mmCIF file of C-alpha atoms in Angstrom:
data_model
loop_
_atom_site.group_PDB
_atom_site.id
_atom_site.type_symbol
_atom_site.label_atom_id
_atom_site.label_comp_id
_atom_site.label_asym_id
_atom_site.label_seq_id
_atom_site.Cartn_x
_atom_site.Cartn_y
_atom_site.Cartn_z
ATOM 1 C CA UNK A 1111 -9.818 29.156 -34.803
ATOM 2 C CA UNK A 1112 -9.590 33.006 -35.955
ATOM 3 C CA UNK A 1113 -10.203 35.547 -33.271
ATOM 4 C CA UNK A 1114 -10.834 39.066 -33.188
ATOM 5 C CA UNK A 1115 -12.299 41.556 -30.258
ATOM 6 C CA UNK A 1116 -15.209 43.839 -31.263
ATOM 7 C CA UNK A 1117 -15.515 47.469 -29.424
ATOM 8 C CA UNK A 1118 -18.475 49.033 -30.494
ATOM 9 C CA UNK A 1119 -20.644 51.761 -29.187
ATOM 10 C CA UNK A 1120 -23.296 50.572 -26.788
ATOM 11 C CA UNK A 1121 -26.989 51.596 -26.397
ATOM 12 C CA UNK A 1122 -27.428 53.237 -23.315
ATOM 13 C CA UNK A 1123 -31.224 53.599 -23.944
ATOM 14 C CA UNK A 1124 -31.672 50.014 -24.861
ATOM 15 C CA UNK A 1125 -33.184 50.539 -28.166
ATOM 16 C CA UNK A 1126 -33.070 48.789 -31.231
ATOM 17 C CA UNK A 1127 -29.389 48.925 -31.765
ATOM 18 C CA UNK A 1128 -29.193 46.867 -35.113
ATOM 19 C CA UNK A 1129 -31.261 49.197 -36.802
ATOM 20 C CA UNK A 1130 -29.295 52.493 -35.389
ATOM 21 C CA UNK A 1131 -25.798 50.917 -36.300
ATOM 22 C CA UNK A 1132 -24.873 50.406 -32.669
ATOM 23 C CA UNK A 1133 -24.258 47.094 -30.828
ATOM 24 C CA UNK A 1134 -27.592 45.840 -28.687
ATOM 25 C CA UNK A 1135 -27.861 45.956 -25.174
ATOM 26 C CA UNK A 1136 -27.319 47.836 -22.259
ATOM 27 C CA UNK A 1137 -24.003 48.021 -20.443
ATOM 28 C CA UNK A 1138 -25.005 48.362 -17.074
ATOM 29 C CA UNK A 1139 -27.579 45.504 -17.426
ATOM 30 C CA UNK A 1140 -24.899 43.408 -18.975
ATOM 31 C CA UNK A 1141 -22.436 43.795 -16.078
ATOM 32 C CA UNK A 1142 -25.183 42.555 -13.623
ATOM 33 C CA UNK A 1143 -25.875 39.690 -15.679
ATOM 34 C CA UNK A 1144 -22.308 38.626 -16.031
ATOM 35 C CA UNK A 1145 -22.048 38.971 -11.887
ATOM 36 C CA UNK A 1146 -25.174 36.795 -12.063
ATOM 37 C CA UNK A 1147 -23.273 33.957 -14.155
ATOM 38 C CA UNK A 1148 -19.988 34.318 -12.084
ATOM 39 C CA UNK A 1149 -21.857 33.483 -8.914
ATOM 40 C CA UNK A 1150 -23.251 30.564 -10.442
ATOM 41 C CA UNK A 1151 -19.376 29.366 -11.399
ATOM 42 C CA UNK A 1152 -18.748 30.225 -7.871
ATOM 43 C CA UNK A 1153 -21.562 28.158 -6.414
ATOM 44 C CA UNK A 1154 -20.611 25.376 -8.737
ATOM 45 C CA UNK A 1155 -17.015 25.436 -8.199
ATOM 46 C CA UNK A 1156 -16.153 25.927 -11.959
ATOM 47 C CA UNK A 1157 -14.126 28.443 -13.907
ATOM 48 C CA UNK A 1158 -16.035 28.670 -17.107
ATOM 49 C CA UNK A 1159 -19.465 28.135 -18.553
ATOM 50 C CA UNK A 1160 -20.738 27.634 -22.000
ATOM 51 C CA UNK A 1161 -23.934 29.195 -23.321
ATOM 52 C CA UNK A 1162 -25.662 27.181 -26.132
ATOM 53 C CA UNK A 1163 -29.120 27.899 -26.433
ATOM 54 C CA UNK A 1164 -31.012 30.857 -27.928
ATOM 55 C CA UNK A 1165 -32.764 31.673 -24.588
ATOM 56 C CA UNK A 1166 -29.527 31.951 -22.521
ATOM 57 C CA UNK A 1167 -27.532 33.858 -25.216
ATOM 58 C CA UNK A 1168 -29.931 36.460 -26.035
ATOM 59 C CA UNK A 1169 -30.490 36.878 -22.149
ATOM 60 C CA UNK A 1170 -26.591 37.042 -21.580
ATOM 61 C CA UNK A 1171 -25.608 39.264 -24.461
ATOM 62 C CA UNK A 1172 -28.771 41.416 -23.763
ATOM 63 C CA UNK A 1173 -30.740 41.055 -26.955
ATOM 64 C CA UNK A 1174 -28.198 40.030 -29.882
ATOM 65 C CA UNK A 1175 -29.440 38.127 -32.578
ATOM 66 C CA UNK A 1176 -27.912 34.783 -32.898
ATOM 67 C CA UNK A 1177 -30.340 33.271 -35.212
ATOM 68 C CA UNK A 1178 -30.569 32.748 -38.906
ATOM 69 C CA UNK A 1179 -33.622 29.909 -38.983
ATOM 70 C CA UNK A 1180 -36.466 30.522 -36.494
ATOM 71 C CA UNK A 1181 -36.420 26.816 -36.339
ATOM 72 C CA UNK A 1182 -32.656 26.223 -36.210
ATOM 73 C CA UNK A 1183 -30.055 26.048 -33.664
ATOM 74 C CA UNK A 1184 -28.271 29.319 -32.766
ATOM 75 C CA UNK A 1185 -25.310 30.088 -34.854
ATOM 76 C CA UNK A 1186 -23.122 30.970 -31.882
ATOM 77 C CA UNK A 1187 -21.689 29.824 -28.692
ATOM 78 C CA UNK A 1188 -20.763 31.816 -25.526
ATOM 79 C CA UNK A 1189 -17.915 30.863 -23.183
ATOM 80 C CA UNK A 1190 -18.354 33.074 -20.008
ATOM 81 C CA UNK A 1191 -14.896 32.667 -17.600
ATOM 82 C CA UNK A 1192 -13.679 34.600 -15.067
ATOM 83 C CA UNK A 1193 -11.548 36.727 -17.405
ATOM 84 C CA UNK A 1194 -14.134 37.703 -19.863
ATOM 85 C CA UNK A 1195 -16.687 36.714 -22.647
ATOM 86 C CA UNK A 1196 -15.803 34.802 -25.683
ATOM 87 C CA UNK A 1197 -18.315 34.423 -28.443
ATOM 88 C CA UNK A 1198 -17.659 31.608 -31.063
ATOM 89 C CA UNK A 1199 -19.544 31.859 -34.703
ATOM 90 C CA UNK A 1200 -19.250 30.494 -37.964
ATOM 91 C CA UNK A 1201 -16.906 31.971 -40.723
ATOM 92 C CA UNK A 1202 -19.908 33.052 -42.902
ATOM 93 C CA UNK A 1203 -21.828 34.595 -39.951
ATOM 94 C CA UNK A 1204 -18.867 36.598 -38.367
ATOM 95 C CA UNK A 1205 -19.121 39.998 -40.387
ATOM 96 C CA UNK A 1206 -22.757 40.240 -39.113
ATOM 97 C CA UNK A 1207 -22.399 39.274 -35.699
ATOM 98 C CA UNK A 1208 -19.522 41.978 -35.615
ATOM 99 C CA UNK A 1209 -20.953 44.445 -37.308
ATOM 100 C CA UNK A 1210 -24.616 44.339 -35.604
ATOM 101 C CA UNK A 1211 -24.690 42.227 -32.674
ATOM 102 C CA UNK A 1212 -21.419 41.882 -30.570
ATOM 103 C CA UNK A 1213 -21.792 43.823 -27.320
ATOM 104 C CA UNK A 1214 -18.487 45.982 -26.428
ATOM 105 C CA UNK A 1215 -15.743 43.922 -24.746
ATOM 106 C CA UNK A 1216 -16.804 40.350 -26.002
ATOM 107 C CA UNK A 1217 -13.907 38.657 -28.042
ATOM 108 C CA UNK A 1218 -15.184 37.056 -31.357
ATOM 109 C CA UNK A 1219 -13.760 33.692 -32.871
ATOM 110 C CA UNK A 1220 -14.692 31.912 -35.796
ATOM 111 C CA UNK A 1221 -14.937 28.369 -37.014
ATOM 112 C CA UNK A 1222 -15.372 27.101 -40.535
ATOM 113 C CA UNK A 1223 -19.005 26.927 -41.475
ATOM 114 C CA UNK A 1224 -18.933 23.199 -41.611
ATOM 115 C CA UNK A 1225 -17.028 22.997 -38.193
ATOM 116 C CA UNK A 1226 -18.272 21.846 -34.603
ATOM 117 C CA UNK A 1227 -19.226 25.020 -33.040
ATOM 118 C CA UNK A 1228 -19.648 23.976 -29.447
ATOM 119 C CA UNK A 1229 -16.543 21.643 -29.506
ATOM 120 C CA UNK A 1230 -14.616 24.994 -30.687
ATOM 121 C CA UNK A 1231 -16.073 27.256 -27.813
ATOM 122 C CA UNK A 1232 -15.275 24.547 -25.071
ATOM 123 C CA UNK A 1233 -11.850 24.396 -26.217
ATOM 124 C CA UNK A 1234 -11.335 27.923 -24.966
ATOM 125 C CA UNK A 1235 -11.983 26.867 -21.623
ATOM 126 C CA UNK A 1236 -9.010 25.459 -19.253
ATOM 127 C CA UNK A 1237 -8.834 21.746 -20.128
ATOM 128 C CA UNK A 1238 -11.624 22.229 -22.469
ATOM 129 C CA UNK A 1239 -14.249 21.136 -20.292
ATOM 130 C CA UNK A 1240 -16.576 24.188 -19.121
ATOM 131 C CA UNK A 1241 -19.683 23.874 -17.418
ATOM 132 C CA UNK A 1242 -22.407 22.930 -19.708
ATOM 133 C CA UNK A 1243 -25.522 24.949 -19.765
ATOM 134 C CA UNK A 1244 -27.567 21.895 -19.181
ATOM 135 C CA UNK A 1245 -25.794 21.609 -15.777
ATOM 136 C CA UNK A 1246 -27.044 24.752 -14.577
ATOM 137 C CA UNK A 1247 -30.527 25.104 -16.324
ATOM 138 C CA UNK A 1248 -32.453 25.726 -13.050
ATOM 139 C CA UNK A 1249 -29.651 28.653 -12.003
ATOM 140 C CA UNK A 1250 -29.631 30.151 -15.223
ATOM 141 C CA UNK A 1251 -33.458 30.382 -15.255
ATOM 142 C CA UNK A 1252 -33.371 31.802 -11.645
ATOM 143 C CA UNK A 1253 -30.701 34.596 -13.190
ATOM 144 C CA UNK A 1254 -33.337 35.484 -15.848
ATOM 145 C CA UNK A 1255 -36.326 36.119 -13.557
ATOM 146 C CA UNK A 1256 -35.930 39.746 -12.108
ATOM 147 C CA UNK A 1257 -35.825 42.024 -15.239
ATOM 148 C CA UNK A 1258 -33.095 44.977 -15.322
ATOM 149 C CA UNK A 1259 -34.043 48.463 -16.311
ATOM 150 C CA UNK A 1260 -32.984 48.314 -19.885
ATOM 151 C CA UNK A 1261 -34.691 44.953 -20.754
ATOM 152 C CA UNK A 1262 -37.772 46.103 -18.927
ATOM 153 C CA UNK A 1263 -38.232 49.060 -21.240
ATOM 154 C CA UNK A 1264 -37.427 47.094 -24.300
ATOM 155 C CA UNK A 1265 -40.046 44.426 -23.154
ATOM 156 C CA UNK A 1266 -42.619 47.169 -22.584
ATOM 157 C CA UNK A 1267 -41.939 48.589 -26.061
ATOM 158 C CA UNK A 1268 -42.289 45.136 -27.759
ATOM 159 C CA UNK A 1269 -45.277 44.171 -25.836
ATOM 160 C CA UNK A 1270 -47.034 47.609 -26.641
ATOM 161 C CA UNK A 1271 -46.228 47.387 -30.489
ATOM 162 C CA UNK A 1272 -47.640 43.900 -30.488
ATOM 163 C CA UNK A 1273 -50.834 44.775 -28.970
ATOM 164 C CA UNK A 1274 -51.324 47.858 -31.408
ATOM 165 C CA UNK A 1275 -50.609 45.173 -34.462
ATOM 166 C CA UNK A 1276 -53.547 43.229 -32.897
ATOM 167 C CA UNK A 1277 -55.670 46.278 -32.883
ATOM 168 C CA UNK A 1278 -55.060 47.265 -36.265
ATOM 169 C CA UNK A 1279 -55.418 44.055 -37.858
ATOM 170 C CA UNK A 1280 -58.507 42.733 -36.214
ATOM 171 C CA UNK A 1281 -60.283 46.103 -36.384
ATOM 172 C CA UNK A 1282 -60.299 45.567 -39.966
ATOM 173 C CA UNK A 1283 -61.259 42.000 -40.033
ATOM 174 C CA UNK A 1284 -64.822 41.117 -41.656
ATOM 175 C CA UNK A 1285 -66.613 37.859 -41.369
ATOM 176 C CA UNK A 1286 -65.354 37.227 -45.002
ATOM 177 C CA UNK A 1287 -61.881 37.335 -43.760
ATOM 178 C CA UNK A 1288 -60.041 34.256 -43.794
ATOM 179 C CA UNK A 1289 -57.979 32.807 -40.962
ATOM 180 C CA UNK A 1290 -54.752 32.924 -42.981
ATOM 181 C CA UNK A 1291 -55.543 36.694 -43.785
ATOM 182 C CA UNK A 1292 -55.353 37.441 -40.313
ATOM 183 C CA UNK A 1293 -52.321 35.465 -39.724
ATOM 184 C CA UNK A 1294 -50.578 37.329 -42.700
ATOM 185 C CA UNK A 1295 -51.537 40.580 -41.729
ATOM 186 C CA UNK A 1296 -50.247 40.093 -38.303
ATOM 187 C CA UNK A 1297 -47.042 38.761 -39.576
ATOM 188 C CA UNK A 1298 -46.546 41.791 -42.093
ATOM 189 C CA UNK A 1299 -46.898 43.952 -39.148
ATOM 190 C CA UNK A 1300 -44.756 42.089 -36.666
ATOM 191 C CA UNK A 1301 -41.977 41.798 -39.251
ATOM 192 C CA UNK A 1302 -42.491 45.525 -40.105
ATOM 193 C CA UNK A 1303 -41.804 46.518 -36.428
ATOM 194 C CA UNK A 1304 -38.527 44.442 -36.449
ATOM 195 C CA UNK A 1305 -39.829 41.349 -34.598
ATOM 196 C CA UNK A 1306 -40.112 37.824 -35.696
ATOM 197 C CA UNK A 1307 -43.479 36.219 -35.702
ATOM 198 C CA UNK A 1308 -42.608 32.818 -33.682
ATOM 199 C CA UNK A 1309 -46.544 31.933 -33.114
ATOM 200 C CA UNK A 1310 -49.315 33.022 -35.401
ATOM 201 C CA UNK A 1311 -52.618 31.287 -34.442
ATOM 202 C CA UNK A 1312 -56.266 32.049 -35.566
ATOM 203 C CA UNK A 1313 -59.551 30.564 -35.367
ATOM 204 C CA UNK A 1314 -62.695 31.336 -36.833
ATOM 205 C CA UNK A 1315 -66.190 30.407 -35.487
ATOM 206 C CA UNK A 1316 -66.084 27.217 -37.084
ATOM 207 C CA UNK A 1317 -63.050 26.303 -35.165
ATOM 208 C CA UNK A 1318 -63.416 27.468 -31.637
ATOM 209 C CA UNK A 1319 -62.963 24.318 -30.102
ATOM 210 C CA UNK A 1320 -59.137 24.128 -30.613
ATOM 211 C CA UNK A 1321 -56.831 25.622 -28.290
ATOM 212 C CA UNK A 1322 -53.675 26.041 -30.435
ATOM 213 C CA UNK A 1323 -55.506 26.600 -33.996
ATOM 214 C CA UNK A 1324 -53.005 27.020 -36.865
ATOM 215 C CA UNK A 1325 -54.623 29.124 -39.516
ATOM 216 C CA UNK A 1326 -56.528 27.845 -42.265
ATOM 217 C CA UNK A 1327 -58.378 29.378 -45.339
ATOM 218 C CA UNK A 1328 -61.613 28.917 -43.676
ATOM 219 C CA UNK A 1329 -63.532 32.577 -43.171
ATOM 220 C CA UNK A 1330 -63.591 34.175 -39.504
ATOM 221 C CA UNK A 1331 -67.654 33.888 -39.573
ATOM 222 C CA UNK A 1332 -69.335 35.554 -36.712
ATOM 223 C CA UNK A 1333 -66.232 35.387 -34.100
ATOM 224 C CA UNK A 1334 -62.610 34.632 -34.125
ATOM 225 C CA UNK A 1335 -59.366 34.435 -31.915
ATOM 226 C CA UNK A 1336 -55.959 35.486 -32.920
ATOM 227 C CA UNK A 1337 -52.773 34.687 -31.083
ATOM 228 C CA UNK A 1338 -49.356 36.418 -31.621
ATOM 229 C CA UNK A 1339 -46.030 35.604 -29.984
ATOM 230 C CA UNK A 1340 -43.587 38.085 -31.282
ATOM 231 C CA UNK A 1341 -39.539 37.916 -30.715
ATOM 232 C CA UNK A 1342 -37.590 41.310 -30.473
ATOM 233 C CA UNK A 1343 -33.988 41.727 -28.885
ATOM 234 C CA UNK A 1344 -34.408 37.952 -27.592
ATOM 235 C CA UNK A 1345 -37.622 38.786 -25.589
ATOM 236 C CA UNK A 1346 -41.165 37.400 -26.560
ATOM 237 C CA UNK A 1347 -44.480 39.149 -26.247
ATOM 238 C CA UNK A 1348 -47.290 36.905 -25.932
ATOM 239 C CA UNK A 1349 -50.918 38.284 -26.877
ATOM 240 C CA UNK A 1350 -54.197 36.824 -27.352
ATOM 241 C CA UNK A 1351 -57.359 39.003 -28.590
ATOM 242 C CA UNK A 1352 -60.870 37.968 -29.809
ATOM 243 C CA UNK A 1353 -63.080 39.851 -32.088
ATOM 244 C CA UNK A 1354 -66.907 39.269 -33.173
ATOM 245 C CA UNK A 1355 -69.243 40.616 -35.680
ATOM 246 C CA UNK A 1356 -72.496 40.314 -33.765
ATOM 247 C CA UNK A 1357 -73.547 40.776 -30.073
ATOM 248 C CA UNK A 1358 -72.360 37.400 -29.024
ATOM 249 C CA UNK A 1359 -74.698 34.977 -27.364
ATOM 250 C CA UNK A 1360 -75.115 35.136 -23.435
ATOM 251 C CA UNK A 1361 -73.348 32.113 -22.803
ATOM 252 C CA UNK A 1362 -70.301 33.318 -24.703
ATOM 253 C CA UNK A 1363 -70.243 36.530 -22.762
ATOM 254 C CA UNK A 1364 -70.551 34.896 -19.422
ATOM 255 C CA UNK A 1365 -67.785 32.494 -20.089
ATOM 256 C CA UNK A 1366 -65.697 35.358 -21.207
ATOM 257 C CA UNK A 1367 -66.418 37.205 -17.697
ATOM 258 C CA UNK A 1368 -65.843 34.033 -16.096
ATOM 259 C CA UNK A 1369 -62.181 33.192 -17.842
ATOM 260 C CA UNK A 1370 -61.252 36.796 -16.777
ATOM 261 C CA UNK A 1371 -61.981 36.017 -13.059
ATOM 262 C CA UNK A 1372 -59.965 33.010 -13.283
ATOM 263 C CA UNK A 1373 -57.162 35.037 -14.448
ATOM 264 C CA UNK A 1374 -57.792 37.583 -11.837
ATOM 265 C CA UNK A 1375 -57.272 34.948 -9.243
ATOM 266 C CA UNK A 1376 -53.858 34.082 -11.201
ATOM 267 C CA UNK A 1377 -52.848 37.543 -10.717
ATOM 268 C CA UNK A 1378 -53.767 37.522 -7.167
ATOM 269 C CA UNK A 1379 -51.577 34.664 -6.583
ATOM 270 C CA UNK A 1380 -48.413 35.867 -8.628
ATOM 271 C CA UNK A 1381 -46.747 37.925 -5.682
ATOM 272 C CA UNK A 1382 -43.083 37.917 -4.711
ATOM 273 C CA UNK A 1383 -42.279 34.791 -2.851
ATOM 274 C CA UNK A 1384 -45.047 32.505 -4.044
ATOM 275 C CA UNK A 1385 -43.827 29.207 -5.698
ATOM 276 C CA UNK A 1386 -45.141 28.409 -9.372
ATOM 277 C CA UNK A 1387 -46.491 25.114 -7.834
ATOM 278 C CA UNK A 1388 -48.637 27.261 -5.457
ATOM 279 C CA UNK A 1389 -49.651 29.251 -8.166
ATOM 280 C CA UNK A 1390 -50.907 26.277 -10.237
ATOM 281 C CA UNK A 1391 -52.750 25.031 -7.394
ATOM 282 C CA UNK A 1392 -54.601 28.443 -7.178
ATOM 283 C CA UNK A 1393 -55.225 27.963 -10.802
ATOM 284 C CA UNK A 1394 -56.639 24.511 -10.425
ATOM 285 C CA UNK A 1395 -59.091 26.092 -7.851
ATOM 286 C CA UNK A 1396 -60.222 28.860 -9.814
ATOM 287 C CA UNK A 1397 -61.425 27.120 -12.628
ATOM 288 C CA UNK A 1398 -63.892 25.180 -10.316
ATOM 289 C CA UNK A 1399 -64.449 28.270 -8.297
ATOM 290 C CA UNK A 1400 -65.865 30.298 -11.687
ATOM 291 C CA UNK A 1401 -67.566 27.151 -12.980
ATOM 292 C CA UNK A 1402 -65.348 25.660 -15.662
ATOM 293 C CA UNK A 1403 -64.975 22.293 -13.591
ATOM 294 C CA UNK A 1404 -62.175 20.593 -11.743
ATOM 295 C CA UNK A 1405 -60.415 19.202 -14.929
ATOM 296 C CA UNK A 1406 -60.482 22.005 -16.993
ATOM 297 C CA UNK A 1407 -56.586 22.809 -16.382
ATOM 298 C CA UNK A 1408 -55.524 19.472 -17.873
ATOM 299 C CA UNK A 1409 -56.882 20.529 -21.510
ATOM 300 C CA UNK A 1410 -54.430 23.205 -22.357
ATOM 301 C CA UNK A 1411 -51.173 24.368 -20.490
ATOM 302 C CA UNK A 1412 -51.701 27.582 -18.144
ATOM 303 C CA UNK A 1413 -48.525 29.929 -19.040
ATOM 304 C CA UNK A 1414 -46.144 30.914 -16.643
ATOM 305 C CA UNK A 1415 -42.988 33.306 -16.510
ATOM 306 C CA UNK A 1416 -42.137 34.770 -19.771
ATOM 307 C CA UNK A 1417 -39.137 37.050 -20.973
ATOM 308 C CA UNK A 1418 -36.268 35.415 -23.209
ATOM 309 C CA UNK A 1419 -38.501 32.117 -23.876
ATOM 310 C CA UNK A 1420 -42.369 32.187 -24.510
ATOM 311 C CA UNK A 1421 -42.641 30.365 -21.207
ATOM 312 C CA UNK A 1422 -39.347 30.230 -18.674
ATOM 313 C CA UNK A 1423 -40.722 27.803 -17.606
ATOM 314 C CA UNK A 1424 -44.293 26.690 -18.316
ATOM 315 C CA UNK A 1425 -45.809 26.085 -15.075
ATOM 316 C CA UNK A 1426 -46.898 22.752 -14.131
ATOM 317 C CA UNK A 1427 -48.128 21.141 -10.582
ATOM 318 C CA UNK A 1428 -44.292 20.247 -10.055
ATOM 319 C CA UNK A 1429 -42.459 23.583 -11.042
ATOM 320 C CA UNK A 1430 -41.145 25.046 -7.630
ATOM 321 C CA UNK A 1431 -39.498 28.316 -9.125
ATOM 322 C CA UNK A 1432 -40.106 31.078 -6.678
ATOM 323 C CA UNK A 1433 -41.571 34.371 -7.903
ATOM 324 C CA UNK A 1434 -39.516 37.556 -7.789
ATOM 325 C CA UNK A 1435 -40.219 41.104 -8.092
ATOM 326 C CA UNK A 1436 -39.605 42.552 -11.628
ATOM 327 C CA UNK A 1437 -40.344 39.341 -13.126
ATOM 328 C CA UNK A 1438 -42.358 38.897 -16.117
ATOM 329 C CA UNK A 1439 -45.338 36.487 -16.874
ATOM 330 C CA UNK A 1440 -47.729 35.217 -19.386
ATOM 331 C CA UNK A 1441 -50.511 33.194 -17.994
ATOM 332 C CA UNK A 1442 -53.331 32.005 -20.462
ATOM 333 C CA UNK A 1443 -56.302 30.344 -18.684
ATOM 334 C CA UNK A 1444 -58.908 29.192 -21.283
ATOM 335 C CA UNK A 1445 -62.133 27.503 -21.495
ATOM 336 C CA UNK A 1446 -64.260 26.152 -24.041
ATOM 337 C CA UNK A 1447 -64.737 28.868 -26.794
ATOM 338 C CA UNK A 1448 -62.524 31.414 -24.641
ATOM 339 C CA UNK A 1449 -58.983 32.339 -23.681
ATOM 340 C CA UNK A 1450 -57.338 35.424 -22.148
ATOM 341 C CA UNK A 1451 -53.810 36.012 -22.253
ATOM 342 C CA UNK A 1452 -51.263 39.114 -21.951
ATOM 343 C CA UNK A 1453 -47.730 39.538 -20.990
ATOM 344 C CA UNK A 1454 -47.609 41.163 -17.745
ATOM 345 C CA UNK A 1455 -44.740 42.241 -15.336
ATOM 346 C CA UNK A 1456 -44.806 42.045 -11.376
ATOM 347 C CA UNK A 1457 -43.968 45.598 -10.166
ATOM 348 C CA UNK A 1458 -43.712 47.239 -6.527
ATOM 349 C CA UNK A 1459 -47.125 48.363 -7.376
ATOM 350 C CA UNK A 1460 -48.593 44.541 -8.501
ATOM 351 C CA UNK A 1461 -49.267 43.474 -11.827
ATOM 352 C CA UNK A 1462 -48.765 45.549 -14.880
ATOM 353 C CA UNK A 1463 -50.018 44.595 -18.295
ATOM 354 C CA UNK A 1464 -47.388 45.010 -20.795
ATOM 355 C CA UNK A 1465 -49.450 44.023 -23.968
ATOM 356 C CA UNK A 1466 -51.653 47.117 -23.851
ATOM 357 C CA UNK A 1467 -52.964 49.208 -26.515
ATOM 358 C CA UNK A 1468 -55.524 51.666 -25.116
ATOM 359 C CA UNK A 1469 -57.664 51.551 -28.418
ATOM 360 C CA UNK A 1470 -58.739 48.226 -27.523
ATOM 361 C CA UNK A 1471 -62.086 47.921 -25.475
ATOM 362 C CA UNK A 1472 -61.399 46.878 -21.847
ATOM 363 C CA UNK A 1473 -62.984 46.296 -18.674
ATOM 364 C CA UNK A 1474 -61.250 46.547 -15.103
ATOM 365 C CA UNK A 1475 -61.445 43.337 -13.239
ATOM 366 C CA UNK A 1476 -60.144 43.293 -9.833
ATOM 367 C CA UNK A 1477 -58.315 46.814 -10.320
ATOM 368 C CA UNK A 1478 -56.560 45.783 -13.727
ATOM 369 C CA UNK A 1479 -57.688 46.489 -17.122
ATOM 370 C CA UNK A 1480 -58.300 43.411 -19.043
ATOM 371 C CA UNK A 1481 -59.027 43.261 -22.774
ATOM 372 C CA UNK A 1482 -62.774 42.629 -23.822
ATOM 373 C CA UNK A 1483 -64.002 40.814 -27.143
ATOM 374 C CA UNK A 1484 -63.712 43.401 -29.911
ATOM 375 C CA UNK A 1485 -67.199 43.995 -31.385
ATOM 376 C CA UNK A 1486 -67.718 45.181 -34.633
#
């Protein structure tokens, strides 16, 4: 195994460091994250931890890109021990990692491109037996919950840009625009802003019954929904928007108002100290309260905490994570032909929407501006 230590200038403002020639991340935030991982080691009675998933690596490295294929495994593994941080990558990836992705003070090791990445990283631990990430999944998720200043600022910028991309693309759509046309225009804007389009969904009027509508060559017709999940610096912004080319039917407008009311009830329940299973119970009741029926929650997932994964985790009736201040969420209640979804943060003043573009029409629902359907 080859070894090098990278010492690079940090990006104290938390900007897109790779584009500016500096390592990603915020030194102050990274120090807090390291302390959180050491606390996990203390609680487990262990001396080292091997991080192997994209979610854990991008969180701990504070935004480094450790992937090549969006569908593939990370091309790096991180050993965190009491003496420091050691990142292992393949020899054909090391130059880019060292030049663009490695925070200050992290030791870089390489293995052959055909080598065993995780085994090589584990061998850096005393006895070659570090704590596995899978053994402390819940603890690592808890460590990611409370967002730090640098990553909060990066996330807010990403979310605002993702919302702006929606505005720019959907405001130019016509009934003749195809679903693939919307998706491809969104993809171009997401990539141009230095992000990766992890999810691109679109349905026209003829496919509005599908909750996860992969785009087709069908034209939009009289109304359409678009969904984007965009990742940058490891963080994933999630946003859904609707557009229509007529006045809409009374039933549609009523359902849109009622799904926004369901979301408002979810926001009210998302407070520090609440448990996700308790919030989920409120979701179930909200559907009935606002006329969607008791079983509506069974027809699509409802979202949950967000950040370094699309949902971290996806909330269910059995998820007992406790909500903390400065945590981020994407709740996405939906009903027949309606859905509402934004990435938000729970701050000192309550829920703050992050995926916001003030050019998009909105209405205040329970004190929070929420997106309306764009009518063209």
